Amino acid sequence: MLERIRIVLIGTSHPGNIGGTARAMHNMGLADLALVAPRCEPISADTVSRASGADHIVHAARQVATLEEAVADCTLVVGASARSRTLPWPMTTPRELAESLPAELADERARVALVFGREDSGLSNSELQRCHAHVNIPANPDFSSLNLATAVQVLAYECRLVWLAQQVGDTDDTPEAAAPTPHALANHQELERYFAHLERTLVAIGFHDPATPRQLMARLRRFTLRARPERMELNILRGILTATEQRTRCPKTDE
Amino acid sequence: MLERIRIVLIGTSHPGNIGGTARAMHNMGLADLALVAPRCEPISADTVSRASGADHIVHAARQVATLEEAVADCTLVVGASARSRTLPWPMTTPRELAESLPAELADERARVALVFGREDSGLSNSELQRCHAHVNIPANPDFSSLNLATAVQVLAYECRLVWLAQQVGDTDDTPEAAAPTPHALANHQELERYFAHLERTLVAIGFHDPATPRQLMARLRRFTLRARPERMELNILRGILTATEQRTRCPKTDE
């Protein structure tokens, strides 16, 4: 289970936090780290010092330019965030999230990404809207921003406790095998392709004007991601969009 | 409850860890810090930088020469430690410890101390033996030593969750205790009208043939109901269907 949990850091400014994240991950038995457009040199003296022996995780980390690339193969993408401002999104707690992982990862192909934003500004709205859910670490409302590596530690700790609980009295080494196999969920890339197709179609039928979005796509994202679409369902939805597009070459008829 | 939990750091070498501890404490709502014979200047640039706005906790910290002085008034003293080597001691987990605190702190005069040792060597045997119990953070057996401030964070986090659970249903509504405002879910009738509208539209665009349904509507129902649509979301979806219908009076153009 732990090997299919990916920690994704976006736009990290301080190499020390990357090192601290690697240490927290290795302490808790996680190893899959992805760095999205870091705003610092990931490997530095601070990295090695804060990693304190776990810098192999930083060396093995995948460095990419966009969140898309970091989570393309993930079936569940959860963003660390304060309670959402503009548009409320499904919120979970670190414990609820961890307790959902055995089922989420029951399918061998399943991958979970835990996404952490910039030290100064966190995750952007567009990044938050690419997540199935947001996880919020309960904190002092007057001082709620945790250090990046410390926030990773709290989530990784909850994941490890759930994993440990699974090991107890487990005969074979694959505790996930016990859990029921879920549907073949669409992955992030398939979902993003659908949203792009949906937006094109909504523009084509004159329902959506990107110039005045009024959060339309955000609301449709939230609705769709909440349903956790299966690959087959997404194929049906895209078929509907394609059939709709074939109608859009004639003038709009108002009655 | 939180105000009667004291964090005690013994022989800390790195001011950054004192600052990081202050930040973790303030994040979780703890304020009582005691420094026992620190091996560094507690207030430094690193302290302030890692404290990131919580250095008032370090300024207010009591600095003493011995563990005795730091915990003299405490009714429960718990030392953070790996599984005891020489002499087995009552061991607890962060969660078990936190769950015991409401009872431990029921008496107004009760005080709990959570004691953390040196970055390099932890707590000495004589220090460990001054504790009622030892708490061990479950970690990778091959890499079990957490950063000091990170270890404080994990224990403080567990304490906060127990404290929050106590607030729920309390007369004073702390933001955390407040339940999320329920969505205005669409009712059955609104959902059925949507499904009828959806089927009409799918027929109109030539995607659906009621003569050979192939469970299309059943699959779309299952997908949609799984998302528990809100009334507002259903209005958006019906708006899309209406815009689509306005295109269906012209012949289908195949390309």
Coordinates of C-alpha atoms in Angstrom, one line a residue:
Chain A
M1 CA 0.0 0.0 0.0
L2 CA 2.6 2.6 1.0
E3 CA 4.6 2.1 -2.2
R4 CA 1.6 3.4 -4.2
I5 CA 1.3 6.6 -2.3
R6 CA 3.1 9.5 -4.0
I7 CA 4.0 12.8 -2.3
V8 CA 3.9 15.7 -4.8
L9 CA 5.6 19.0 -3.9
I10 CA 4.7 22.0 -6.1
G11 CA 7.0 25.0 -6.4
T12 CA 9.0 24.4 -3.3
S13 CA 11.3 27.3 -2.4
H14 CA 13.5 25.9 0.4
P15 CA 15.7 22.8 -0.3
G16 CA 15.6 22.2 3.5
N17 CA 11.9 21.5 3.2
I18 CA 12.5 19.0 0.4
G19 CA 15.1 17.3 2.6
G20 CA 12.7 17.4 5.6
T21 CA 10.0 15.9 3.4
A22 CA 12.3 13.1 2.3
R23 CA 13.2 12.3 6.0
A24 CA 9.5 12.3 7.0
M25 CA 8.6 10.0 4.1
H26 CA 11.4 7.5 4.8
N27 CA 10.6 7.6 8.5
M28 CA 7.0 6.6 7.6
G29 CA 8.0 4.1 4.9
L30 CA 7.0 6.2 1.8
A31 CA 9.4 6.5 -1.1
D32 CA 7.7 8.0 -4.1
L33 CA 8.4 11.7 -4.3
A34 CA 7.6 14.0 -7.3
L35 CA 8.8 17.6 -7.5
V36 CA 6.8 20.0 -9.7
A37 CA 8.7 23.1 -10.9
P38 CA 10.7 23.5 -7.7
R39 CA 11.7 27.1 -7.1
C40 CA 15.1 26.0 -5.7
E41 CA 17.9 23.6 -6.5
P42 CA 16.4 20.4 -5.0
I43 CA 19.7 18.9 -4.0
S44 CA 21.7 21.2 -1.8
A45 CA 23.6 21.2 1.6
D46 CA 20.3 22.1 3.3
T47 CA 18.5 19.2 1.6
V48 CA 21.1 16.7 2.7
S49 CA 21.3 18.1 6.2
R50 CA 17.5 18.1 6.8
A51 CA 17.1 14.7 5.0
S52 CA 19.5 13.3 7.6
G53 CA 20.1 10.1 5.7
A54 CA 17.0 10.0 3.5
D55 CA 18.4 12.1 0.6
H56 CA 18.2 9.0 -1.6
I57 CA 14.5 9.8 -1.9
V58 CA 15.2 13.2 -3.3
H59 CA 17.8 11.8 -5.7
A60 CA 15.2 9.2 -6.9
A61 CA 12.4 11.9 -7.1
R62 CA 10.8 12.6 -10.4
Q63 CA 11.1 16.3 -11.4
V64 CA 8.4 17.6 -13.7
A65 CA 7.1 20.9 -15.0
T66 CA 3.4 20.5 -14.2
L67 CA 1.0 18.9 -11.8
E68 CA -0.5 17.1 -14.8
E69 CA 2.7 15.1 -15.4
A70 CA 3.2 14.4 -11.7
V71 CA -0.3 12.8 -11.2
A72 CA -1.3 11.6 -14.7
D73 CA -1.4 7.9 -13.6
C74 CA -3.1 8.6 -10.2
T75 CA -6.6 7.4 -9.5
L76 CA -7.0 9.6 -6.4
V77 CA -5.5 13.1 -6.1
V78 CA -5.8 14.9 -2.8
G79 CA -4.5 18.4 -2.2
A80 CA -3.4 19.7 1.1
S81 CA -5.3 23.0 1.7
A82 CA -6.9 25.3 4.2
R83 CA -10.7 25.2 4.1
S84 CA -11.5 26.2 0.5
R85 CA -12.3 29.9 0.0
T86 CA -14.0 30.5 -3.4
L87 CA -15.6 27.2 -4.1
P88 CA -16.1 24.6 -1.4
W89 CA -14.6 21.3 -2.4
P90 CA -15.0 17.8 -0.7
M91 CA -12.9 18.2 2.4
T92 CA -11.3 15.3 4.3
T93 CA -9.1 15.0 7.4
P94 CA -5.8 13.2 7.4
R95 CA -7.3 10.3 9.4
E96 CA -10.4 9.9 7.2
L97 CA -8.1 10.0 4.1
A98 CA -5.8 7.4 5.5
E99 CA -8.6 5.1 6.5
S100 CA -9.9 5.3 2.9
L101 CA -6.6 4.2 1.4
P102 CA -6.9 0.4 1.7
A103 CA -10.1 0.5 -0.4
E104 CA -8.7 3.2 -2.7
L105 CA -5.5 1.1 -3.4
A106 CA -7.2 -2.3 -3.5
D107 CA -6.8 -2.3 -7.3
E108 CA -3.2 -3.0 -8.2
R109 CA -3.3 -0.2 -10.8
A110 CA -4.5 2.4 -8.3
R111 CA -2.2 5.2 -7.3
V112 CA -2.8 8.0 -4.8
A113 CA -1.1 11.4 -4.9
L114 CA -0.9 13.7 -1.9
V115 CA -0.2 17.2 -3.3
F116 CA 1.4 20.0 -1.3
G117 CA 1.7 23.6 -2.4
R118 CA 4.2 26.5 -2.1
E119 CA 5.5 27.5 1.3
D120 CA 4.2 31.0 0.8
S121 CA 1.0 30.6 -1.2
G122 CA 0.0 26.9 -1.1
L123 CA -1.9 25.5 -4.1
S124 CA -3.5 27.7 -6.7
N125 CA -7.2 27.4 -7.3
S126 CA -6.6 25.7 -10.7
E127 CA -4.4 23.2 -8.9
L128 CA -7.0 22.7 -6.1
Q129 CA -9.6 22.1 -8.8
R130 CA -7.7 19.2 -10.2
C131 CA -8.0 17.3 -7.0
H132 CA -10.7 14.9 -6.1
A133 CA -10.7 16.2 -2.5
H134 CA -8.8 18.5 -0.2
V135 CA -7.3 17.4 3.1
N136 CA -7.0 19.9 5.9
I137 CA -4.8 19.3 9.0
P138 CA -6.8 20.6 12.0
A139 CA -4.8 23.5 13.3
N140 CA -5.0 26.6 15.4
P141 CA -7.3 29.0 13.4
D142 CA -5.0 31.9 14.3
F143 CA -1.9 30.1 13.1
S144 CA -2.9 27.4 10.7
S145 CA 0.0 27.1 8.3
L146 CA 2.3 24.1 9.1
N147 CA 5.8 23.8 7.9
L148 CA 5.8 21.9 4.6
A149 CA 7.8 18.8 5.7
T150 CA 5.8 18.8 9.0
A151 CA 2.5 18.7 7.1
V152 CA 3.9 15.8 5.0
Q153 CA 4.9 14.0 8.2
V154 CA 1.3 14.3 9.7
L155 CA -0.3 12.8 6.5
A156 CA 2.4 10.1 6.2
Y157 CA 2.0 9.2 9.8
E158 CA -1.7 8.6 9.4
C159 CA -1.0 6.5 6.3
R160 CA 1.5 4.4 8.2
L161 CA -0.8 3.7 11.1
V162 CA -3.5 2.4 8.7
W163 CA -0.9 0.3 7.0
L164 CA 0.4 -1.1 10.3
A165 CA -3.1 -1.9 11.4
Q166 CA -3.5 -3.9 8.2
Q167 CA -0.3 -5.9 8.9
V168 CA -1.6 -7.2 12.2
G169 CA -2.6 -10.8 11.8
D170 CA -2.1 -10.6 8.1
T171 CA -0.8 -13.9 6.7
D172 CA 0.3 -12.9 3.2
D173 CA 2.2 -9.8 2.4
T174 CA -0.5 -8.1 0.4
P175 CA -3.1 -6.7 2.8
E176 CA -4.8 -5.0 -0.2
A177 CA -5.7 -8.4 -1.5
A178 CA -8.2 -8.7 1.3
A179 CA -10.1 -5.5 0.3
P180 CA -12.8 -5.8 -2.5
T181 CA -11.6 -4.9 -6.0
P182 CA -13.1 -1.5 -7.0
H183 CA -14.2 -0.3 -10.4
A184 CA -11.6 0.6 -13.0
L185 CA -11.5 4.3 -12.1
A186 CA -10.5 6.8 -14.7
N187 CA -7.1 8.3 -14.0
H188 CA -6.2 12.0 -13.7
Q189 CA -5.1 12.3 -17.4
E190 CA -8.3 10.7 -18.7
L191 CA -10.4 13.0 -16.5
E192 CA -8.5 16.1 -17.7
R193 CA -9.0 15.1 -21.3
Y194 CA -12.7 14.7 -20.6
F195 CA -12.9 18.2 -18.9
A196 CA -11.1 19.7 -21.9
H197 CA -13.5 18.0 -24.3
L198 CA -16.5 19.1 -22.1
E199 CA -15.3 22.8 -22.1
R200 CA -14.8 22.7 -25.9
T201 CA -18.3 21.4 -26.4
L202 CA -20.0 23.8 -24.0
V203 CA -18.3 26.7 -25.9
A204 CA -19.5 25.2 -29.2
I205 CA -23.1 25.0 -28.1
G206 CA -22.9 28.5 -26.8
F207 CA -23.5 27.6 -23.1
H208 CA -20.0 28.6 -21.9
D209 CA -18.1 31.8 -22.5
P210 CA -14.5 31.4 -21.2
A211 CA -14.4 35.2 -21.0
T212 CA -17.0 35.1 -18.3
P213 CA -16.5 31.6 -16.8
R214 CA -18.6 32.2 -13.6
Q215 CA -16.9 29.1 -12.1
L216 CA -18.9 26.9 -14.5
M217 CA -16.0 24.5 -15.2
A218 CA -15.0 24.5 -11.5
R219 CA -18.6 23.5 -10.6
L220 CA -18.7 20.8 -13.2
R221 CA -15.3 19.5 -12.1
R222 CA -16.4 19.3 -8.5
F223 CA -19.6 17.4 -9.5
T224 CA -17.8 15.0 -11.8
L225 CA -14.8 14.3 -9.5
R226 CA -17.2 13.7 -6.6
A227 CA -18.7 10.8 -8.5
R228 CA -15.2 9.2 -9.0
P229 CA -16.0 8.3 -12.7
E230 CA -15.1 4.9 -14.0
R231 CA -13.2 4.7 -17.3
M232 CA -16.3 3.2 -19.0
E233 CA -18.5 6.0 -17.7
L234 CA -16.1 8.6 -19.0
N235 CA -16.2 6.9 -22.4
I236 CA -20.0 7.3 -22.4
L237 CA -19.8 10.9 -21.4
R238 CA -17.2 11.6 -24.2
G239 CA -19.4 9.8 -26.7
I240 CA -22.2 12.2 -25.7
L241 CA -19.9 15.2 -26.2
T242 CA -18.8 13.9 -29.6
A243 CA -22.5 13.4 -30.7
T244 CA -23.2 16.9 -29.4
E245 CA -20.3 18.5 -31.3
Q246 CA -21.7 17.0 -34.6
R247 CA -24.7 19.4 -34.1
T248 CA -22.7 22.5 -33.5
R249 CA -21.9 23.4 -37.1
C250 CA -25.4 24.8 -37.7
P251 CA -26.7 28.2 -36.4
K252 CA -28.3 28.3 -33.0
T253 CA -32.1 28.3 -33.3
D254 CA -33.9 30.1 -30.6
E255 CA -37.6 29.5 -29.9
Chain B
M1 CA -6.8 20.9 28.2
L2 CA -4.1 22.0 25.7
E3 CA -2.9 24.8 28.0
R4 CA -1.9 22.2 30.6
I5 CA 0.3 20.1 28.2
R6 CA 4.0 21.1 28.4
I7 CA 6.6 20.3 25.8
V8 CA 10.0 19.7 27.3
L9 CA 13.1 19.7 25.1
I10 CA 16.3 18.4 26.7
G11 CA 19.8 19.4 25.5
T12 CA 18.7 20.6 22.1
S13 CA 21.6 21.4 19.8
H14 CA 20.0 23.2 16.9
P15 CA 18.1 26.4 17.4
G16 CA 16.2 25.6 14.2
N17 CA 14.6 22.7 16.0
I18 CA 13.5 24.9 18.9
G19 CA 11.9 27.3 16.4
G20 CA 10.3 24.4 14.5
T21 CA 9.0 23.0 17.8
A22 CA 7.5 26.4 18.7
R23 CA 5.8 26.5 15.3
A24 CA 4.4 23.0 15.6
M25 CA 3.1 23.8 19.1
H26 CA 1.4 27.1 18.1
N27 CA -0.1 25.3 15.0
M28 CA -1.6 22.7 17.3
G29 CA -2.6 25.2 20.1
L30 CA 0.0 24.4 22.6
A31 CA 2.0 27.2 24.3
D32 CA 3.9 25.8 27.3
L33 CA 7.5 25.1 26.4
A34 CA 10.4 24.3 28.7
L35 CA 14.0 24.1 27.6
V36 CA 16.3 21.9 29.7
A37 CA 20.0 22.8 29.4
P38 CA 19.9 23.6 25.7
R39 CA 23.3 23.1 23.9
C40 CA 22.7 26.1 21.8
E41 CA 21.5 29.7 22.0
P42 CA 17.7 29.2 22.0
I43 CA 17.0 32.5 20.3
S44 CA 18.8 32.8 17.0
A45 CA 18.1 33.7 13.4
D46 CA 17.4 29.9 12.7
T47 CA 14.9 29.9 15.6
V48 CA 13.0 32.9 14.3
S49 CA 13.1 31.6 10.7
R50 CA 11.8 28.1 11.6
A51 CA 9.3 29.4 14.1
S52 CA 7.8 31.4 11.3
G53 CA 5.8 33.7 13.6
A54 CA 5.6 31.5 16.7
D55 CA 8.9 32.6 18.3
H56 CA 6.9 34.2 21.1
I57 CA 6.6 30.7 22.4
V58 CA 10.4 30.4 22.6
H59 CA 10.6 33.9 24.3
A60 CA 8.1 32.7 26.9
A61 CA 9.8 29.3 27.4
R62 CA 11.1 28.5 30.8
Q63 CA 14.8 27.6 30.6
V64 CA 16.1 25.3 33.4
A65 CA 19.1 23.2 34.2
T66 CA 17.4 19.8 34.9
L67 CA 14.5 17.7 33.9
E68 CA 13.5 17.8 37.6
E69 CA 12.8 21.5 37.5
A70 CA 11.0 21.3 34.1
V71 CA 8.5 18.8 35.2
A72 CA 8.3 19.3 39.0
D73 CA 4.6 20.3 38.9
C74 CA 3.5 17.7 36.3
T75 CA 1.2 14.8 37.3
L76 CA 2.1 12.8 34.2
V77 CA 5.6 12.8 32.5
V78 CA 5.9 10.9 29.2
G79 CA 9.3 10.6 27.5
A80 CA 9.6 10.2 23.7
S81 CA 11.7 7.2 23.0
A82 CA 12.4 4.3 20.8
R83 CA 11.4 1.0 22.3
S84 CA 13.3 0.8 25.6
R85 CA 16.6 -1.0 25.4
T86 CA 17.9 -1.8 28.8
L87 CA 14.9 -1.8 31.0
P88 CA 11.4 -2.2 29.5
W89 CA 9.1 0.6 30.5
P90 CA 5.4 1.2 30.1
M91 CA 5.1 2.0 26.4
T92 CA 2.3 4.0 24.8
T93 CA 1.6 5.2 21.3
P94 CA 0.9 8.9 20.5
R95 CA -2.8 8.1 19.9
E96 CA -3.2 6.1 23.1
L97 CA -1.4 8.8 25.0
A98 CA -3.6 11.5 23.6
E99 CA -6.8 9.6 24.3
S100 CA -5.7 9.2 28.0
L101 CA -5.3 13.0 28.4
P102 CA -8.9 14.1 29.1
A103 CA -8.9 11.7 32.1
E104 CA -5.3 12.6 33.1
L105 CA -6.1 16.4 33.0
A106 CA -9.6 16.2 34.5
D107 CA -8.3 17.6 37.7
E108 CA -7.6 21.4 37.3
R109 CA -4.2 21.0 39.0
A110 CA -3.1 18.2 36.7
R111 CA -0.2 18.9 34.3
V112 CA 1.2 16.7 31.6
A113 CA 4.8 16.9 30.3
L114 CA 5.9 15.4 27.0
V115 CA 9.7 15.1 27.1
F116 CA 12.0 15.0 24.1
G117 CA 15.7 14.3 24.1
R118 CA 18.8 15.3 22.2
E119 CA 18.9 15.2 18.4
D120 CA 21.8 12.8 18.5
S121 CA 21.3 10.6 21.5
G122 CA 17.7 11.1 22.7
L123 CA 16.9 10.8 26.4
S124 CA 19.4 9.2 28.8
N125 CA 18.4 6.1 30.8
S126 CA 18.2 8.1 34.0
E127 CA 15.9 10.6 32.2
L128 CA 13.8 7.8 30.7
Q129 CA 13.4 6.3 34.2
R130 CA 12.0 9.6 35.5
C131 CA 9.0 9.2 33.1
H132 CA 5.7 7.5 34.0
A133 CA 5.7 6.1 30.5
H134 CA 7.5 6.2 27.2
V135 CA 5.8 7.1 23.9
N136 CA 7.0 5.7 20.6
I137 CA 6.1 7.1 17.2
P138 CA 5.6 4.1 14.9
A139 CA 8.3 4.4 12.2
N140 CA 10.3 2.6 9.6
P141 CA 12.4 0.2 11.7
D142 CA 15.3 0.9 9.4
F143 CA 15.0 4.7 9.8
S144 CA 13.1 5.4 12.9
S145 CA 14.6 8.7 14.2
L146 CA 12.3 11.6 13.4
N147 CA 13.4 15.2 13.3
L148 CA 12.8 16.7 16.8
A149 CA 10.2 19.4 15.8
T150 CA 8.5 16.8 13.6
A151 CA 8.2 14.4 16.5
V152 CA 6.7 17.2 18.6
Q153 CA 4.3 17.9 15.7
V154 CA 3.0 14.3 15.7
L155 CA 2.3 14.2 19.4
A156 CA 0.8 17.7 19.5
Y157 CA -1.4 16.7 16.5
E158 CA -2.8 13.7 18.4
C159 CA -3.4 15.9 21.4
R160 CA -5.3 18.5 19.3
L161 CA -7.5 15.9 17.7
V162 CA -8.6 14.6 21.1
W163 CA -9.2 18.2 22.3
L164 CA -11.2 18.9 19.2
A165 CA -13.3 15.8 19.7
Q166 CA -14.1 17.2 23.2
Q167 CA -15.2 20.5 21.8
V168 CA -17.8 19.0 19.5
G169 CA -21.3 19.6 20.9
D170 CA -19.8 22.1 23.3
T171 CA -21.7 25.3 23.8
D172 CA -18.9 27.5 22.6
D173 CA -18.6 26.7 18.9
T174 CA -14.9 26.7 17.9
P175 CA -14.6 26.8 14.1
E176 CA -13.3 23.3 14.1
A177 CA -16.3 22.0 16.0
A178 CA -18.7 23.6 13.6
A179 CA -20.2 21.1 11.2
P180 CA -19.8 21.8 7.5
T181 CA -23.0 23.4 6.1
P182 CA -25.0 20.7 4.3
H183 CA -25.4 21.1 0.5
A184 CA -28.9 21.7 -0.8
L185 CA -29.2 18.3 -2.4
A186 CA -31.6 17.8 -5.4
N187 CA -34.7 15.8 -4.4
H188 CA -36.0 12.7 -6.1
Q189 CA -38.4 14.6 -8.3
E190 CA -35.8 17.0 -9.5
L191 CA -33.5 14.1 -10.3
E192 CA -36.2 12.3 -12.3
R193 CA -37.0 15.4 -14.3
Y194 CA -33.3 15.7 -15.1
F195 CA -33.0 12.1 -16.2
A196 CA -36.1 12.5 -18.4
H197 CA -34.6 15.6 -19.9
L198 CA -31.2 13.9 -20.4
E199 CA -32.8 10.9 -22.2
R200 CA -34.8 13.2 -24.5
T201 CA -31.6 15.1 -25.4
L202 CA -29.6 11.9 -26.0
V203 CA -32.3 10.7 -28.4
A204 CA -32.4 14.1 -30.1
I205 CA -28.6 14.1 -30.8
G206 CA -28.8 10.6 -32.0
F207 CA -26.7 9.1 -29.2
H208 CA -29.4 7.0 -27.6
D209 CA -31.9 4.6 -29.2
P210 CA -34.6 3.6 -26.7
A211 CA -35.2 0.5 -28.9
T212 CA -31.7 -0.7 -28.0
P213 CA -30.9 1.0 -24.7
R214 CA -27.9 -1.1 -23.8
Q215 CA -28.3 0.1 -20.2
L216 CA -27.2 3.5 -21.2
M217 CA -29.6 5.4 -18.9
A218 CA -29.0 3.0 -16.1
R219 CA -25.2 3.7 -16.3
L220 CA -25.8 7.5 -16.4
R221 CA -28.2 7.2 -13.4
R222 CA -25.7 5.3 -11.4
F223 CA -22.9 7.8 -12.2
T224 CA -25.1 10.8 -11.5
L225 CA -26.7 9.5 -8.3
R226 CA -23.3 8.5 -6.9
A227 CA -22.4 12.2 -7.0
R228 CA -25.4 13.2 -4.8
P229 CA -26.1 16.3 -7.1
E230 CA -26.9 19.6 -5.5
R231 CA -30.0 21.5 -6.8
M232 CA -27.7 24.2 -8.3
E233 CA -25.6 21.5 -10.1
L234 CA -28.7 19.9 -11.6
N235 CA -29.7 23.4 -12.9
I236 CA -26.4 23.7 -14.7
L237 CA -26.7 20.2 -16.2
R238 CA -30.3 21.0 -17.4
G239 CA -29.1 24.3 -18.9
I240 CA -26.5 22.3 -20.9
L241 CA -29.2 20.0 -22.1
T242 CA -31.4 22.9 -23.2
A243 CA -28.5 24.5 -25.1
T244 CA -27.8 21.2 -26.7
E245 CA -31.5 20.7 -27.7
Q246 CA -31.4 24.0 -29.6
R247 CA -28.9 22.4 -32.0
T248 CA -30.9 19.3 -32.7
R249 CA -33.3 20.7 -35.3
C250 CA -30.7 20.6 -38.1
P251 CA -29.5 17.4 -39.8
K252 CA -26.7 15.5 -38.2
T253 CA -23.4 16.3 -40.0
D254 CA -21.0 13.3 -40.1
E255 CA -17.3 14.0 -40.8

